[in-house]
PDB file of C-alpha atoms in Angstrom:
ATOM      1  CA  UNK A 253     179.480 -79.677  39.615  1.00 53.00           C
ATOM      2  CA  UNK A 254     176.751 -81.857  41.409  1.00 56.00           C
ATOM      3  CA  UNK A 255     179.300 -84.905  40.606  1.00 62.00           C
ATOM      4  CA  UNK A 256     182.034 -82.830  42.779  1.00 64.00           C
ATOM      5  CA  UNK A 257     179.971 -82.266  46.368  1.00 63.00           C
ATOM      6  CA  UNK A 258     180.583 -85.842  47.237  1.00 65.00           C
ATOM      7  CA  UNK A 259     184.536 -85.676  46.594  1.00 58.00           C
ATOM      8  CA  UNK A 260     184.577 -82.471  48.137  1.00 60.00           C
ATOM      9  CA  UNK A 261     182.961 -83.869  51.061  1.00 63.00           C
ATOM     10  CA  UNK A 262     184.806 -86.526  51.807  1.00 61.00           C
ATOM     11  CA  UNK A 263     188.182 -84.696  50.784  1.00 59.00           C
ATOM     12  CA  UNK A 264     186.948 -82.046  53.622  1.00 59.00           C
ATOM     13  CA  UNK A 265     186.042 -85.359  56.051  1.00 59.00           C
ATOM     14  CA  UNK A 266     189.376 -86.624  55.469  1.00 59.00           C
ATOM     15  CA  UNK A 267     190.852 -83.250  56.788  1.00 58.00           C
ATOM     16  CA  UNK A 268     189.601 -82.922  59.766  1.00 61.00           C
ATOM     17  CA  UNK A 269     190.501 -86.390  60.023  1.00 60.00           C
ATOM     18  CA  UNK A 270     194.211 -86.297  59.632  1.00 60.00           C
ATOM     19  CA  UNK A 271     194.238 -82.505  62.040  1.00 56.00           C
ATOM     20  CA  UNK A 272     191.922 -85.223  65.005  1.00 62.00           C
ATOM     21  CA  UNK A 273     194.701 -87.927  64.592  1.00 58.00           C
ATOM     22  CA  UNK A 274     197.904 -86.388  63.669  1.00 78.00           C
ATOM     23  CA  UNK A 275     200.126 -83.575  65.732  1.00 83.00           C
ATOM     24  CA  UNK A 276     201.790 -82.744  61.799  1.00 86.00           C
ATOM     25  CA  UNK A 277     198.354 -82.135  59.661  1.00 84.00           C
ATOM     26  CA  UNK A 278     197.786 -79.770  62.489  1.00 85.00           C
ATOM     27  CA  UNK A 279     200.845 -77.927  62.852  1.00 91.00           C
ATOM     28  CA  UNK A 280     200.842 -77.471  59.205  1.00 89.00           C
ATOM     29  CA  UNK A 281     196.627 -76.635  58.829  1.00 87.00           C
ATOM     30  CA  UNK A 282     197.286 -73.697  61.439  1.00 91.00           C
ATOM     31  CA  UNK A 283     200.082 -72.526  59.605  1.00 93.00           C
ATOM     32  CA  UNK A 284     198.343 -72.479  57.385  1.00 91.00           C
ATOM     33  CA  UNK A 285     195.421 -70.929  58.181  1.00 90.00           C
ATOM     34  CA  UNK A 286     197.988 -68.091  59.572  1.00 94.00           C
ATOM     35  CA  UNK A 287     199.136 -67.030  56.504  1.00 93.00           C
ATOM     36  CA  UNK A 288     195.721 -67.230  55.046  1.00 93.00           C
ATOM     37  CA  UNK A 289     195.154 -64.271  58.057  1.00 93.00           C
ATOM     38  CA  UNK A 290     197.494 -62.562  56.638  1.00 95.00           C
ATOM     39  CA  UNK A 291     196.606 -61.963  53.517  1.00 95.00           C
ATOM     40  CA  UNK A 292     192.770 -61.542  54.300  1.00 95.00           C
ATOM     41  CA  UNK A 293     193.434 -59.152  56.557  1.00 95.00           C
ATOM     42  CA  UNK A 294     196.125 -57.291  54.857  1.00 96.00           C
ATOM     43  CA  UNK A 295     194.290 -56.859  51.817  1.00 96.00           C
ATOM     44  CA  UNK A 296     190.759 -55.537  54.091  1.00 96.00           C
ATOM     45  CA  UNK A 297     193.551 -53.288  56.439  1.00 97.00           C
ATOM     46  CA  UNK A 298     194.520 -52.253  53.211  1.00 97.00           C
ATOM     47  CA  UNK A 299     191.035 -51.152  51.852  1.00 97.00           C
ATOM     48  CA  UNK A 300     191.460 -49.272  55.736  1.00 97.00           C
ATOM     49  CA  UNK A 301     194.375 -47.781  54.730  1.00 97.00           C
ATOM     50  CA  UNK A 302     194.052 -46.594  51.417  1.00 96.00           C
ATOM     51  CA  UNK A 303     190.518 -44.732  52.794  1.00 95.00           C
ATOM     52  CA  UNK A 304     191.695 -43.396  56.089  1.00 94.00           C
ATOM     53  CA  UNK A 305     195.082 -42.305  54.600  1.00 94.00           C
ATOM     54  CA  UNK A 306     194.936 -42.471  50.943  1.00 93.00           C
ATOM     55  CA  UNK A 307     198.157 -43.936  51.263  1.00 93.00           C
ATOM     56  CA  UNK A 308     201.667 -44.684  52.604  1.00 94.00           C
ATOM     57  CA  UNK A 309     201.947 -43.070  55.874  1.00 95.00           C
ATOM     58  CA  UNK A 310     203.508 -44.513  59.636  1.00 94.00           C
ATOM     59  CA  UNK A 311     199.599 -43.404  60.733  1.00 94.00           C
ATOM     60  CA  UNK A 312     198.494 -46.373  59.048  1.00 96.00           C
ATOM     61  CA  UNK A 313     200.521 -49.147  61.569  1.00 96.00           C
ATOM     62  CA  UNK A 314     197.735 -48.689  64.254  1.00 95.00           C
ATOM     63  CA  UNK A 315     195.787 -49.638  61.536  1.00 96.00           C
ATOM     64  CA  UNK A 316     197.366 -52.664  61.065  1.00 96.00           C
ATOM     65  CA  UNK A 317     198.720 -52.739  64.940  1.00 96.00           C
ATOM     66  CA  UNK A 318     194.758 -53.481  65.313  1.00 96.00           C
ATOM     67  CA  UNK A 319     193.811 -55.967  62.635  1.00 95.00           C
ATOM     68  CA  UNK A 320     196.920 -58.689  63.887  1.00 95.00           C
ATOM     69  CA  UNK A 321     196.667 -58.251  67.283  1.00 95.00           C
ATOM     70  CA  UNK A 322     193.454 -60.384  66.903  1.00 94.00           C
ATOM     71  CA  UNK A 323     195.338 -62.912  65.760  1.00 94.00           C
ATOM     72  CA  UNK A 324     196.208 -63.924  68.247  1.00 95.00           C
ATOM     73  CA  UNK A 325     192.022 -65.164  69.930  1.00 94.00           C
ATOM     74  CA  UNK A 326     191.628 -67.317  66.951  1.00 93.00           C
ATOM     75  CA  UNK A 327     195.513 -69.854  68.210  1.00 93.00           C
ATOM     76  CA  UNK A 328     195.146 -68.828  72.262  1.00 94.00           C
ATOM     77  CA  UNK A 329     198.346 -67.520  72.681  1.00 95.00           C
ATOM     78  CA  UNK A 330     198.038 -64.554  75.705  1.00 95.00           C
ATOM     79  CA  UNK A 331     201.326 -62.160  76.384  1.00 96.00           C
ATOM     80  CA  UNK A 332     202.827 -60.384  79.679  1.00 96.00           C
ATOM     81  CA  UNK A 333     204.395 -58.042  78.718  1.00 96.00           C
ATOM     82  CA  UNK A 334     206.766 -55.873  81.636  1.00 96.00           C
ATOM     83  CA  UNK A 335     208.149 -52.307  81.162  1.00 95.00           C
ATOM     84  CA  UNK A 336     206.207 -51.478  78.241  1.00 95.00           C
ATOM     85  CA  UNK A 337     206.048 -47.506  79.281  1.00 95.00           C
ATOM     86  CA  UNK A 338     209.609 -47.236  78.341  1.00 96.00           C
ATOM     87  CA  UNK A 339     208.531 -47.658  74.488  1.00 95.00           C
ATOM     88  CA  UNK A 340     206.170 -44.582  75.202  1.00 92.00           C
ATOM     89  CA  UNK A 341     208.381 -41.662  74.101  1.00 92.00           C
ATOM     90  CA  UNK A 342     207.763 -38.888  72.535  1.00 92.00           C
ATOM     91  CA  UNK A 343     211.314 -38.785  70.388  1.00 94.00           C
ATOM     92  CA  UNK A 344     212.849 -41.048  67.856  1.00 96.00           C
ATOM     93  CA  UNK A 345     214.854 -44.337  68.954  1.00 96.00           C
ATOM     94  CA  UNK A 346     215.532 -47.695  67.429  1.00 97.00           C
ATOM     95  CA  UNK A 347     214.067 -50.848  68.616  1.00 97.00           C
ATOM     96  CA  UNK A 348     215.675 -53.800  68.776  1.00 97.00           C
ATOM     97  CA  UNK A 349     214.189 -57.525  69.329  1.00 97.00           C
ATOM     98  CA  UNK A 350     214.377 -61.360  68.861  1.00 96.00           C
ATOM     99  CA  UNK A 351     213.066 -63.078  66.071  1.00 93.00           C
ATOM    100  CA  UNK A 352     212.290 -66.624  66.258  1.00 94.00           C
ATOM    101  CA  UNK A 353     209.469 -67.085  63.963  1.00 92.00           C
ATOM    102  CA  UNK A 354     206.174 -66.338  61.839  1.00 90.00           C
ATOM    103  CA  UNK A 355     204.467 -65.162  64.379  1.00 93.00           C
ATOM    104  CA  UNK A 356     207.105 -61.962  65.898  1.00 94.00           C
ATOM    105  CA  UNK A 357     204.476 -60.766  64.057  1.00 93.00           C
ATOM    106  CA  UNK A 358     201.732 -60.650  66.541  1.00 94.00           C
ATOM    107  CA  UNK A 359     203.793 -59.780  69.116  1.00 94.00           C
ATOM    108  CA  UNK A 360     205.729 -56.514  67.769  1.00 95.00           C
ATOM    109  CA  UNK A 361     202.027 -55.573  67.177  1.00 96.00           C
ATOM    110  CA  UNK A 362     201.324 -55.823  70.597  1.00 95.00           C
ATOM    111  CA  UNK A 363     203.505 -53.553  72.363  1.00 96.00           C
ATOM    112  CA  UNK A 364     204.063 -51.163  68.981  1.00 96.00           C
ATOM    113  CA  UNK A 365     204.239 -48.280  69.936  1.00 96.00           C
ATOM    114  CA  UNK A 366     202.923 -44.363  68.270  1.00 93.00           C
ATOM    115  CA  UNK A 367     204.932 -43.876  65.238  1.00 94.00           C
ATOM    116  CA  UNK A 368     206.840 -47.083  64.798  1.00 96.00           C
ATOM    117  CA  UNK A 369     207.951 -48.703  61.694  1.00 94.00           C
ATOM    118  CA  UNK A 370     210.098 -51.627  60.670  1.00 93.00           C
ATOM    119  CA  UNK A 371     212.589 -52.507  58.716  1.00 90.00           C
ATOM    120  CA  UNK A 372     211.928 -55.955  55.817  1.00 87.00           C
ATOM    121  CA  UNK A 373     213.756 -57.146  53.944  1.00 85.00           C
ATOM    122  CA  UNK A 374     213.041 -56.253  50.060  1.00 85.00           C
ATOM    123  CA  UNK A 375     211.483 -59.687  49.401  1.00 88.00           C
ATOM    124  CA  UNK A 376     208.645 -59.234  51.410  1.00 87.00           C
ATOM    125  CA  UNK A 377     207.572 -56.067  49.351  1.00 88.00           C
ATOM    126  CA  UNK A 378     206.487 -58.666  47.317  1.00 89.00           C
ATOM    127  CA  UNK A 379     203.491 -60.881  48.656  1.00 90.00           C
ATOM    128  CA  UNK A 380     200.810 -59.723  47.179  1.00 93.00           C
ATOM    129  CA  UNK A 381     198.747 -57.985  49.523  1.00 95.00           C
ATOM    130  CA  UNK A 382     201.037 -58.486  52.765  1.00 95.00           C
ATOM    131  CA  UNK A 383     204.080 -56.436  50.952  1.00 94.00           C
ATOM    132  CA  UNK A 384     200.719 -53.231  50.151  1.00 95.00           C
ATOM    133  CA  UNK A 385     200.325 -53.516  53.822  1.00 96.00           C
ATOM    134  CA  UNK A 386     203.799 -52.987  54.767  1.00 96.00           C
ATOM    135  CA  UNK A 387     204.269 -50.952  52.004  1.00 95.00           C
ATOM    136  CA  UNK A 388     201.411 -48.576  52.954  1.00 96.00           C
ATOM    137  CA  UNK A 389     202.372 -48.372  56.793  1.00 95.00           C
ATOM    138  CA  UNK A 390     205.607 -46.740  55.706  1.00 94.00           C
ATOM    139  CA  UNK A 391     207.728 -50.167  56.462  1.00 94.00           C
ATOM    140  CA  UNK A 392     211.693 -49.513  55.097  1.00 91.00           C
ATOM    141  CA  UNK A 393     212.814 -52.383  52.078  1.00 89.00           C
ATOM    142  CA  UNK A 394     216.392 -53.204  52.712  1.00 83.00           C
ATOM    143  CA  UNK A 395     217.884 -55.479  49.924  1.00 78.00           C
ATOM    144  CA  UNK A 396     220.529 -57.394  51.586  1.00 68.00           C
ATOM    145  CA  UNK A 397     222.164 -59.275  48.873  1.00 66.00           C
ATOM    146  CA  UNK A 398     223.126 -54.994  47.289  1.00 65.00           C
ATOM    147  CA  UNK A 399     225.665 -53.828  50.610  1.00 62.00           C
ATOM    148  CA  UNK A 400     225.807 -50.560  49.577  1.00 63.00           C
ATOM    149  CA  UNK A 401     221.914 -50.531  48.690  1.00 61.00           C
ATOM    150  CA  UNK A 402     221.039 -51.355  51.853  1.00 61.00           C
ATOM    151  CA  UNK A 403     224.144 -49.238  53.379  1.00 68.00           C
ATOM    152  CA  UNK A 404     222.443 -45.921  51.948  1.00 73.00           C
ATOM    153  CA  UNK A 405     218.738 -47.252  53.226  1.00 75.00           C
ATOM    154  CA  UNK A 406     220.262 -47.195  56.347  1.00 78.00           C
ATOM    155  CA  UNK A 407     221.922 -43.529  55.443  1.00 79.00           C
ATOM    156  CA  UNK A 408     218.244 -42.457  54.411  1.00 84.00           C
ATOM    157  CA  UNK A 409     216.199 -44.423  57.259  1.00 88.00           C
ATOM    158  CA  UNK A 410     218.300 -42.039  60.131  1.00 88.00           C
ATOM    159  CA  UNK A 411     217.345 -39.342  58.377  1.00 88.00           C
ATOM    160  CA  UNK A 412     213.964 -39.918  58.079  1.00 88.00           C
ATOM    161  CA  UNK A 413     213.843 -40.757  61.874  1.00 91.00           C
ATOM    162  CA  UNK A 414     214.830 -37.690  63.243  1.00 89.00           C
ATOM    163  CA  UNK A 415     213.334 -35.403  60.356  1.00 91.00           C
ATOM    164  CA  UNK A 416     210.052 -36.837  61.438  1.00 92.00           C
ATOM    165  CA  UNK A 417     210.536 -38.042  64.715  1.00 94.00           C
ATOM    166  CA  UNK A 418     209.640 -41.994  63.388  1.00 95.00           C
ATOM    167  CA  UNK A 419     210.571 -44.963  65.641  1.00 96.00           C
ATOM    168  CA  UNK A 420     212.334 -48.201  63.973  1.00 96.00           C
ATOM    169  CA  UNK A 421     211.884 -51.865  64.634  1.00 96.00           C
ATOM    170  CA  UNK A 422     214.672 -53.554  63.597  1.00 95.00           C
ATOM    171  CA  UNK A 423     215.912 -57.610  64.117  1.00 94.00           C
ATOM    172  CA  UNK A 424     219.398 -57.736  65.001  1.00 94.00           C
ATOM    173  CA  UNK A 425     219.830 -61.262  64.832  1.00 92.00           C
ATOM    174  CA  UNK A 426     219.106 -60.775  61.065  1.00 85.00           C
ATOM    175  CA  UNK A 427     217.247 -64.119  60.979  1.00 85.00           C
ATOM    176  CA  UNK A 428     215.106 -66.465  62.618  1.00 86.00           C
ATOM    177  CA  UNK A 429     216.669 -67.838  64.843  1.00 86.00           C
ATOM    178  CA  UNK A 430     214.623 -70.816  67.348  1.00 83.00           C
ATOM    179  CA  UNK A 431     217.345 -73.381  69.079  1.00 84.00           C
ATOM    180  CA  UNK A 432     216.707 -71.582  72.739  1.00 86.00           C
ATOM    181  CA  UNK A 433     219.777 -68.681  72.433  1.00 90.00           C
ATOM    182  CA  UNK A 434     219.797 -65.904  70.440  1.00 94.00           C
ATOM    183  CA  UNK A 435     222.451 -65.552  67.601  1.00 92.00           C
ATOM    184  CA  UNK A 436     225.187 -63.004  67.449  1.00 93.00           C
ATOM    185  CA  UNK A 437     223.592 -59.690  66.332  1.00 94.00           C
ATOM    186  CA  UNK A 438     224.656 -57.564  62.979  1.00 92.00           C
ATOM    187  CA  UNK A 439     225.906 -54.700  63.300  1.00 91.00           C
ATOM    188  CA  UNK A 440     222.979 -52.691  61.553  1.00 90.00           C
ATOM    189  CA  UNK A 441     220.877 -50.745  64.043  1.00 93.00           C
ATOM    190  CA  UNK A 442     223.405 -49.508  65.531  1.00 94.00           C
ATOM    191  CA  UNK A 443     225.190 -48.059  62.958  1.00 93.00           C
ATOM    192  CA  UNK A 444     222.011 -46.671  63.027  1.00 93.00           C
ATOM    193  CA  UNK A 445     221.900 -45.765  66.320  1.00 95.00           C
ATOM    194  CA  UNK A 446     224.935 -43.916  66.598  1.00 94.00           C
ATOM    195  CA  UNK A 447     224.550 -41.846  63.300  1.00 91.00           C
ATOM    196  CA  UNK A 448     220.944 -40.588  64.249  1.00 93.00           C
ATOM    197  CA  UNK A 449     222.145 -39.906  68.156  1.00 95.00           C
ATOM    198  CA  UNK A 450     219.260 -41.922  69.502  1.00 96.00           C
ATOM    199  CA  UNK A 451     218.367 -44.616  72.359  1.00 97.00           C
ATOM    200  CA  UNK A 452     218.254 -48.095  71.503  1.00 97.00           C
ATOM    201  CA  UNK A 453     215.582 -49.694  73.450  1.00 98.00           C
ATOM    202  CA  UNK A 454     215.872 -54.067  73.623  1.00 98.00           C
ATOM    203  CA  UNK A 455     212.749 -55.962  74.088  1.00 98.00           C
ATOM    204  CA  UNK A 456     212.978 -59.859  74.260  1.00 98.00           C
ATOM    205  CA  UNK A 457     209.687 -62.049  73.598  1.00 97.00           C
ATOM    206  CA  UNK A 458     210.136 -65.814  75.920  1.00 96.00           C
ATOM    207  CA  UNK A 459     210.807 -69.000  73.748  1.00 95.00           C
ATOM    208  CA  UNK A 460     208.281 -70.141  71.776  1.00 94.00           C
ATOM    209  CA  UNK A 461     209.548 -73.540  71.659  1.00 92.00           C
ATOM    210  CA  UNK A 462     206.646 -75.027  74.667  1.00 91.00           C
ATOM    211  CA  UNK A 463     204.592 -74.398  72.350  1.00 94.00           C
ATOM    212  CA  UNK A 464     205.879 -74.007  69.069  1.00 94.00           C
ATOM    213  CA  UNK A 465     207.984 -76.062  67.425  1.00 93.00           C
ATOM    214  CA  UNK A 466     208.676 -76.506  63.988  1.00 91.00           C
ATOM    215  CA  UNK A 467     211.131 -79.507  64.074  1.00 90.00           C
ATOM    216  CA  UNK A 468     208.514 -81.451  66.303  1.00 91.00           C
ATOM    217  CA  UNK A 469     204.789 -79.914  64.831  1.00 91.00           C
ATOM    218  CA  UNK A 470     204.034 -78.447  67.556  1.00 92.00           C
ATOM    219  CA  UNK A 471     201.229 -75.435  67.954  1.00 93.00           C
ATOM    220  CA  UNK A 472     199.105 -74.927  70.908  1.00 93.00           C
ATOM    221  CA  UNK A 473     197.591 -72.686  73.203  1.00 94.00           C
ATOM    222  CA  UNK A 474     200.241 -70.575  75.575  1.00 94.00           C
ATOM    223  CA  UNK A 475     201.979 -67.501  76.807  1.00 95.00           C
ATOM    224  CA  UNK A 476     204.259 -65.500  75.693  1.00 96.00           C
ATOM    225  CA  UNK A 477     206.463 -63.078  78.029  1.00 97.00           C
ATOM    226  CA  UNK A 478     208.148 -59.988  76.819  1.00 97.00           C
ATOM    227  CA  UNK A 479     210.230 -57.411  79.281  1.00 97.00           C
ATOM    228  CA  UNK A 480     211.364 -54.090  77.898  1.00 97.00           C
ATOM    229  CA  UNK A 481     214.529 -53.209  78.710  1.00 98.00           C
ATOM    230  CA  UNK A 482     215.660 -49.890  79.694  1.00 97.00           C
ATOM    231  CA  UNK A 483     216.398 -47.222  76.819  1.00 97.00           C
ATOM    232  CA  UNK A 484     220.559 -47.480  75.646  1.00 97.00           C
ATOM    233  CA  UNK A 485     221.990 -44.249  74.846  1.00 96.00           C
ATOM    234  CA  UNK A 486     224.123 -42.939  72.766  1.00 96.00           C
ATOM    235  CA  UNK A 487     224.599 -39.386  72.274  1.00 95.00           C
ATOM    236  CA  UNK A 488     228.546 -39.044  72.039  1.00 95.00           C
ATOM    237  CA  UNK A 489     229.146 -42.474  70.498  1.00 95.00           C
ATOM    238  CA  UNK A 490     230.978 -43.224  66.835  1.00 93.00           C
ATOM    239  CA  UNK A 491     231.095 -45.414  64.313  1.00 91.00           C
ATOM    240  CA  UNK A 492     234.281 -46.830  67.121  1.00 94.00           C
ATOM    241  CA  UNK A 493     232.270 -47.999  69.807  1.00 96.00           C
ATOM    242  CA  UNK A 494     229.516 -49.892  67.271  1.00 95.00           C
ATOM    243  CA  UNK A 495     230.756 -53.344  68.534  1.00 95.00           C
ATOM    244  CA  UNK A 496     230.754 -52.427  72.397  1.00 96.00           C
ATOM    245  CA  UNK A 497     227.126 -51.286  72.239  1.00 97.00           C
ATOM    246  CA  UNK A 498     226.450 -54.219  69.883  1.00 96.00           C
ATOM    247  CA  UNK A 499     228.166 -56.082  72.241  1.00 96.00           C
ATOM    248  CA  UNK A 500     226.342 -54.866  75.153  1.00 96.00           C
ATOM    249  CA  UNK A 501     222.272 -55.202  74.020  1.00 97.00           C
ATOM    250  CA  UNK A 502     223.017 -58.983  72.922  1.00 96.00           C
ATOM    251  CA  UNK A 503     224.703 -59.556  76.521  1.00 96.00           C
ATOM    252  CA  UNK A 504     221.052 -57.860  78.120  1.00 97.00           C
ATOM    253  CA  UNK A 505     218.666 -59.306  75.985  1.00 97.00           C
ATOM    254  CA  UNK A 506     220.265 -63.232  75.781  1.00 96.00           C
ATOM    255  CA  UNK A 507     220.101 -62.740  79.781  1.00 96.00           C
ATOM    256  CA  UNK A 508     216.848 -61.658  80.467  1.00 97.00           C
ATOM    257  CA  UNK A 509     215.660 -64.293  77.371  1.00 96.00           C
ATOM    258  CA  UNK A 510     217.208 -66.980  79.516  1.00 95.00           C
ATOM    259  CA  UNK A 511     215.512 -65.937  82.207  1.00 95.00           C
ATOM    260  CA  UNK A 512     212.110 -65.248  81.387  1.00 95.00           C
ATOM    261  CA  UNK A 513     211.950 -68.723  79.215  1.00 93.00           C
ATOM    262  CA  UNK A 514     213.135 -70.328  82.255  1.00 79.00           C
ATOM    263  CA  UNK A 515     209.961 -70.683  83.622  1.00 52.00           C
ATOM    264  CA  UNK A 516     207.354 -73.905  81.604  1.00 50.00           C
ATOM    265  CA  UNK A 517     204.725 -71.396  80.316  1.00 44.00           C
ATOM    266  CA  UNK A 518     201.283 -72.181  80.650  1.00 43.00           C
ATOM    267  CA  UNK A 519     200.122 -74.177  78.128  1.00 42.00           C
ATOM    268  CA  UNK A 520     201.519 -77.339  79.582  1.00 40.00           C
ATOM    269  CA  UNK A 521     203.254 -78.580  76.841  1.00 42.00           C
ATOM    270  CA  UNK A 522     205.398 -81.811  77.876  1.00 41.00           C
ATOM    271  CA  UNK A 523     208.745 -81.425  76.538  1.00 43.00           C
ATOM    272  CA  UNK A 524     209.744 -83.408  73.637  1.00 39.00           C
ATOM    273  CA  UNK A 525     212.183 -86.203  72.678  1.00 37.00           C
ATOM    274  CA  UNK A 526     215.320 -83.752  71.532  1.00 38.00           C
ATOM    275  CA  UNK A 527     214.016 -80.729  73.114  1.00 37.00           C
ATOM    276  CA  UNK A 528     216.475 -78.617  74.738  1.00 39.00           C
ATOM    277  CA  UNK A 529     215.848 -76.168  76.774  1.00 37.00           C
ATOM    278  CA  UNK A 530     217.861 -72.604  76.677  1.00 36.00           C
ATOM    279  CA  UNK A 531     220.578 -73.046  79.251  1.00 31.00           C
TER     280      UNK A 531
END
């Protein structure tokens, strides 16, 4: 064992040197730390949730949120939130937001209202402590490879929302997107809102590109602007209105996204070669 220490010390020093000299090394080191934090905090939070509530319940989300909000101090991220009070409703609703990167979880937990859970792909349930804490928090898992199963789960979600007074958070783009704009929306969130006859509350996060960029391996501190838009009612709407409702929300969110992403963020990072700002 004593013979290993010089090699371990040398490897650690080499890693520290690479992090100081290489942007890519710093990027992967920070992403790796983020993944380790997720695993560690999920394991600790799972124990707290089990001790506090004994099992799977939406009430665990407040505990999970507390742990995840601490990540921003590690990475020097600051959130500027406009319209937070619009989420403070005592009735079920569907909350939709844009989806950019692995950092979205921090943004979600920063403003997560009471009695709110997410809809996530089924594969996440098998990510060890992360899957466990999501299960304990009451997250609804959907198998996106089987449309019938997904539709059945969404129908159950609608009933659960109304019966237990739960809010549901969905990413209508369906996948992460860092191209400086919004992807076309999928219809699931809007079918759910209409079937349950509950309002939709859009939430928009500004572009992360000035401080987090996978293509250029940039990962620094920065400010994320968040704007909660006015609720969109669905009372009286039917499935025939899904497309119009979806387009209305997408246009409002895209306009807001381009507006709040227009101003350079506080970290002062220079624009990278090949980076195209939102137009």
